[in-house]
PDB file of C-alpha atoms in Angstrom:
ATOM      1  CA  MET A   1    -154.122-184.446-122.484  1.00 76.00           C
ATOM      2  CA  PRO A   2    -156.117-184.009-125.703  1.00 87.00           C
ATOM      3  CA  ASP A   3    -153.135-182.494-127.407  1.00 91.00           C
ATOM      4  CA  GLY A   4    -151.129-185.640-126.510  1.00 88.00           C
ATOM      5  CA  SER A   5    -148.981-183.932-123.890  1.00 90.00           C
ATOM      6  CA  LEU A   6    -148.627-185.559-120.391  1.00 90.00           C
ATOM      7  CA  ASN A   7    -149.736-183.869-117.140  1.00 88.00           C
ATOM      8  CA  TYR A   8    -147.517-184.917-114.408  1.00 86.00           C
ATOM      9  CA  ASP A   9    -149.262-185.163-110.955  1.00 84.00           C
ATOM     10  CA  ASP A  10    -146.805-185.638-107.991  1.00 86.00           C
ATOM     11  CA  THR A  11    -149.704-185.889-105.358  1.00 89.00           C
ATOM     12  CA  ILE A  12    -148.815-188.610-102.779  1.00 88.00           C
ATOM     13  CA  ASP A  13    -151.506-191.286-102.778  1.00 93.00           C
ATOM     14  CA  ILE A  14    -151.823-194.162-100.350  1.00 97.00           C
ATOM     15  CA  SER A  15    -151.847-196.456-103.366  1.00 95.00           C
ATOM     16  CA  SER A  16    -148.367-195.211-104.211  1.00 94.00           C
ATOM     17  CA  LEU A  17    -147.174-197.320-101.236  1.00 96.00           C
ATOM     18  CA  TYR A  18    -149.731-200.093-101.390  1.00 96.00           C
ATOM     19  CA  GLY A  19    -149.719-201.029-104.876  1.00 94.00           C
ATOM     20  CA  PRO A  20    -145.865-201.674-105.352  1.00 94.00           C
ATOM     21  CA  PHE A  21    -145.314-203.806-102.221  1.00 91.00           C
ATOM     22  CA  MET A  22    -148.682-205.630-102.511  1.00 93.00           C
ATOM     23  CA  TYR A  23    -148.969-206.229-106.090  1.00 94.00           C
ATOM     24  CA  GLY A  24    -145.838-205.107-107.773  1.00 90.00           C
ATOM     25  CA  GLY A  25    -143.484-207.562-106.270  1.00 90.00           C
ATOM     26  CA  ILE A  26    -141.266-204.867-104.662  1.00 94.00           C
ATOM     27  CA  ASP A  27    -140.132-205.806-101.186  1.00 94.00           C
ATOM     28  CA  VAL A  28    -141.039-203.659 -98.227  1.00 94.00           C
ATOM     29  CA  ASP A  29    -137.282-203.404 -97.508  1.00 95.00           C
ATOM     30  CA  ASP A  30    -136.691-201.761-100.912  1.00 96.00           C
ATOM     31  CA  PRO A  31    -135.365-198.137-100.301  1.00 96.00           C
ATOM     32  CA  MET A  32    -138.094-196.803-102.690  1.00 95.00           C
ATOM     33  CA  VAL A  33    -140.884-198.398-100.766  1.00 96.00           C
ATOM     34  CA  LYS A  34    -139.414-197.211 -97.316  1.00 96.00           C
ATOM     35  CA  SER A  35    -139.104-193.632 -98.746  1.00 96.00           C
ATOM     36  CA  THR A  36    -142.657-193.692 -99.996  1.00 96.00           C
ATOM     37  CA  ALA A  37    -143.790-195.028 -96.587  1.00 97.00           C
ATOM     38  CA  LYS A  38    -141.998-192.235 -94.645  1.00 97.00           C
ATOM     39  CA  PHE A  39    -143.808-189.740 -97.053  1.00 95.00           C
ATOM     40  CA  VAL A  40    -147.121-191.305 -96.394  1.00 97.00           C
ATOM     41  CA  GLU A  41    -146.606-191.162 -92.749  1.00 97.00           C
ATOM     42  CA  ASP A  42    -145.594-187.434 -92.940  1.00 97.00           C
ATOM     43  CA  LYS A  43    -148.302-186.384 -95.326  1.00 96.00           C
ATOM     44  CA  LEU A  44    -151.246-188.728 -94.968  1.00 97.00           C
ATOM     45  CA  LEU A  45    -151.341-190.335 -91.407  1.00 97.00           C
ATOM     46  CA  ASN A  46    -152.993-188.621 -88.479  1.00 96.00           C
ATOM     47  CA  THR A  47    -153.636-185.329 -90.328  1.00 94.00           C
ATOM     48  CA  SER A  48    -156.619-184.503 -88.250  1.00 95.00           C
ATOM     49  CA  PRO A  49    -158.012-184.972 -84.702  1.00 96.00           C
ATOM     50  CA  SER A  50    -159.776-188.189 -85.607  1.00 96.00           C
ATOM     51  CA  GLY A  51    -156.680-189.883 -86.831  1.00 97.00           C
ATOM     52  CA  GLY A  52    -156.445-192.453 -89.533  1.00 97.00           C
ATOM     53  CA  VAL A  53    -155.035-192.263 -93.059  1.00 98.00           C
ATOM     54  CA  ILE A  54    -156.422-189.998 -95.786  1.00 97.00           C
ATOM     55  CA  ARG A  55    -156.331-191.214 -99.437  1.00 97.00           C
ATOM     56  CA  TYR A  56    -154.224-188.328-100.853  1.00 95.00           C
ATOM     57  CA  GLU A  57    -153.577-184.658 -99.916  1.00 93.00           C
ATOM     58  CA  HIS A  58    -156.445-182.241-100.706  1.00 94.00           C
ATOM     59  CA  ASP A  59    -158.954-184.996-101.276  1.00 94.00           C
ATOM     60  CA  GLN A  60    -162.321-183.221-101.625  1.00 94.00           C
ATOM     61  CA  TYR A  61    -164.554-186.343-101.663  1.00 94.00           C
ATOM     62  CA  PHE A  62    -167.206-185.818 -98.788  1.00 94.00           C
ATOM     63  CA  LEU A  63    -164.821-183.309 -97.138  1.00 92.00           C
ATOM     64  CA  ASP A  64    -166.847-180.642 -95.496  1.00 92.00           C
ATOM     65  CA  LYS A  65    -164.140-179.096 -93.234  1.00 93.00           C
ATOM     66  CA  GLN A  66    -161.711-177.352 -95.728  1.00 93.00           C
ATOM     67  CA  GLN A  67    -158.982-176.914 -92.879  1.00 96.00           C
ATOM     68  CA  TYR A  68    -158.131-180.588 -93.351  1.00 95.00           C
ATOM     69  CA  SER A  69    -156.475-182.332 -96.240  1.00 95.00           C
ATOM     70  CA  GLY A  70    -158.967-185.044 -96.425  1.00 96.00           C
ATOM     71  CA  ASN A  71    -161.202-187.530 -94.598  1.00 97.00           C
ATOM     72  CA  PRO A  72    -159.703-190.623 -93.065  1.00 98.00           C
ATOM     73  CA  TRP A  73    -160.747-193.872 -94.596  1.00 98.00           C
ATOM     74  CA  ILE A  74    -160.852-197.426 -93.285  1.00 98.00           C
ATOM     75  CA  VAL A  75    -159.203-198.952 -96.467  1.00 98.00           C
ATOM     76  CA  THR A  76    -156.379-196.621 -96.518  1.00 98.00           C
ATOM     77  CA  THR A  77    -155.693-196.952 -92.887  1.00 98.00           C
ATOM     78  CA  LEU A  78    -155.735-200.690 -93.199  1.00 99.00           C
ATOM     79  CA  TRP A  79    -153.440-200.532 -96.147  1.00 98.00           C
ATOM     80  CA  LEU A  80    -150.869-198.819 -94.075  1.00 98.00           C
ATOM     81  CA  SER A  81    -151.448-201.294 -91.400  1.00 98.00           C
ATOM     82  CA  GLN A  82    -150.762-204.191 -93.782  1.00 97.00           C
ATOM     83  CA  TYR A  83    -147.614-202.402 -94.856  1.00 98.00           C
ATOM     84  CA  TYR A  84    -146.472-202.211 -91.320  1.00 97.00           C
ATOM     85  CA  ALA A  85    -147.251-205.981 -90.765  1.00 96.00           C
ATOM     86  CA  TYR A  86    -145.201-206.914 -93.885  1.00 95.00           C
ATOM     87  CA  ALA A  87    -142.338-204.549 -92.585  1.00 96.00           C
ATOM     88  CA  GLU A  88    -142.505-206.387 -89.182  1.00 94.00           C
ATOM     89  CA  ARG A  89    -143.666-203.144 -87.512  1.00 96.00           C
ATOM     90  CA  ILE A  90    -146.416-205.168 -85.541  1.00 95.00           C
ATOM     91  CA  ASP A  91    -146.987-202.371 -82.923  1.00 96.00           C
ATOM     92  CA  ASP A  92    -147.689-199.768 -85.515  1.00 97.00           C
ATOM     93  CA  SER A  93    -149.780-202.350 -87.509  1.00 97.00           C
ATOM     94  CA  GLN A  94    -151.838-203.040 -84.346  1.00 97.00           C
ATOM     95  CA  LYS A  95    -152.466-199.265 -83.537  1.00 98.00           C
ATOM     96  CA  LEU A  96    -153.967-198.669 -86.990  1.00 98.00           C
ATOM     97  CA  LEU A  97    -156.056-201.873 -86.746  1.00 98.00           C
ATOM     98  CA  ASP A  98    -157.383-200.766 -83.210  1.00 98.00           C
ATOM     99  CA  TRP A  99    -158.271-197.400 -84.668  1.00 98.00           C
ATOM    100  CA  SER A 100    -160.166-199.205 -87.380  1.00 98.00           C
ATOM    101  CA  LEU A 101    -161.955-201.514 -85.049  1.00 97.00           C
ATOM    102  CA  ALA A 102    -162.918-198.583 -82.868  1.00 97.00           C
ATOM    103  CA  LYS A 103    -164.687-196.979 -85.812  1.00 97.00           C
ATOM    104  CA  GLN A 104    -167.049-200.022 -86.098  1.00 95.00           C
ATOM    105  CA  LEU A 105    -170.790-199.215 -85.613  1.00 95.00           C
ATOM    106  CA  ARG A 106    -172.522-201.241 -83.002  1.00 94.00           C
ATOM    107  CA  SER A 107    -173.430-203.685 -85.541  1.00 95.00           C
ATOM    108  CA  GLY A 108    -169.918-204.200 -86.549  1.00 94.00           C
ATOM    109  CA  VAL A 109    -170.332-202.510 -89.854  1.00 95.00           C
ATOM    110  CA  LEU A 110    -167.520-200.253 -91.048  1.00 96.00           C
ATOM    111  CA  SER A 111    -168.091-197.030 -92.903  1.00 96.00           C
ATOM    112  CA  GLU A 112    -166.136-195.761 -95.939  1.00 97.00           C
ATOM    113  CA  GLN A 113    -164.598-192.780 -94.404  1.00 97.00           C
ATOM    114  CA  PHE A 114    -164.921-190.462 -91.363  1.00 97.00           C
ATOM    115  CA  ASP A 115    -165.270-186.773 -90.349  1.00 96.00           C
ATOM    116  CA  PRO A 116    -161.744-185.567 -89.742  1.00 97.00           C
ATOM    117  CA  GLU A 117    -162.687-183.651 -86.571  1.00 96.00           C
ATOM    118  CA  ASN A 118    -165.436-185.791 -84.809  1.00 95.00           C
ATOM    119  CA  GLY A 119    -164.881-189.153 -86.324  1.00 94.00           C
ATOM    120  CA  ILE A 120    -168.641-189.358 -87.394  1.00 95.00           C
ATOM    121  CA  PRO A 121    -169.036-191.899 -90.389  1.00 96.00           C
ATOM    122  CA  LYS A 122    -169.315-190.434 -93.847  1.00 95.00           C
ATOM    123  CA  GLY A 123    -169.969-191.985 -97.159  1.00 94.00           C
ATOM    124  CA  VAL A 124    -171.112-195.585 -97.701  1.00 93.00           C
ATOM    125  CA  ALA A 125    -171.988-197.781 -94.565  1.00 94.00           C
ATOM    126  CA  PRO A 126    -171.469-200.654 -94.812  1.00 94.00           C
ATOM    127  CA  LEU A 127    -168.675-200.688 -97.293  1.00 94.00           C
ATOM    128  CA  VAL A 128    -167.798-204.312 -98.083  1.00 95.00           C
ATOM    129  CA  TRP A 129    -164.421-203.131 -99.157  1.00 96.00           C
ATOM    130  CA  SER A 130    -163.778-201.733 -95.683  1.00 97.00           C
ATOM    131  CA  GLN A 131    -164.789-205.103 -94.131  1.00 96.00           C
ATOM    132  CA  ALA A 132    -162.648-207.047 -96.676  1.00 97.00           C
ATOM    133  CA  GLU A 133    -159.543-205.052 -95.771  1.00 97.00           C
ATOM    134  CA  LEU A 134    -160.143-205.612 -92.114  1.00 97.00           C
ATOM    135  CA  ILE A 135    -159.975-209.361 -92.627  1.00 97.00           C
ATOM    136  CA  ASN A 136    -156.880-209.065 -94.931  1.00 97.00           C
ATOM    137  CA  THR A 137    -155.249-207.053 -92.276  1.00 97.00           C
ATOM    138  CA  ILE A 138    -156.048-209.443 -89.464  1.00 97.00           C
ATOM    139  CA  LEU A 139    -154.722-212.312 -91.675  1.00 96.00           C
ATOM    140  CA  ASP A 140    -151.547-210.429 -92.708  1.00 94.00           C
ATOM    141  CA  MET A 141    -150.827-209.544 -88.956  1.00 93.00           C
ATOM    142  CA  SER A 142    -151.281-213.124 -87.910  1.00 93.00           C
ATOM    143  CA  LYS A 143    -148.929-214.254 -90.797  1.00 90.00           C
ATOM    144  CA  HIS A 144    -146.195-211.933 -89.882  1.00 86.00           C
ATOM    145  CA  GLN A 145    -146.526-212.251 -85.988  1.00 78.00           C
ATOM    146  CA  GLN A 146    -145.857-215.996 -86.541  1.00 69.00           C
ATOM    147  CA  SER A 147    -142.636-215.553 -88.550  1.00 60.00           C
TER     148      SER A 147
END
């Protein structure tokens, strides 16, 4: 803050799970990671009829329907899928991958995010980041299915 004080924000964000295990060197079996994953599942996964994972609670970016806590994103859904792959929860990982694949436009393009009620694409399409995380997820799943 301008006065030098800190403003603590305890909003759960999908990156609170993804960053530590993917880039922070913290094992997916660590109790903190497992606890965070449970919290993500309870607060960010399937919060609306269209399914998927929202970025964080009360995310207003492109949110038109205020009765929902946010729009589901391909990137965030695939991040949770990657966590599941690393945690050897392959069936859970596959479900989220299937959800993401079902959201492809006829051209194969993936959008940034989707309407929480009807699943219509919102935001940028194509979003290269979504396409990249799709590839990362498939590679992660294939690695962990073989182990």
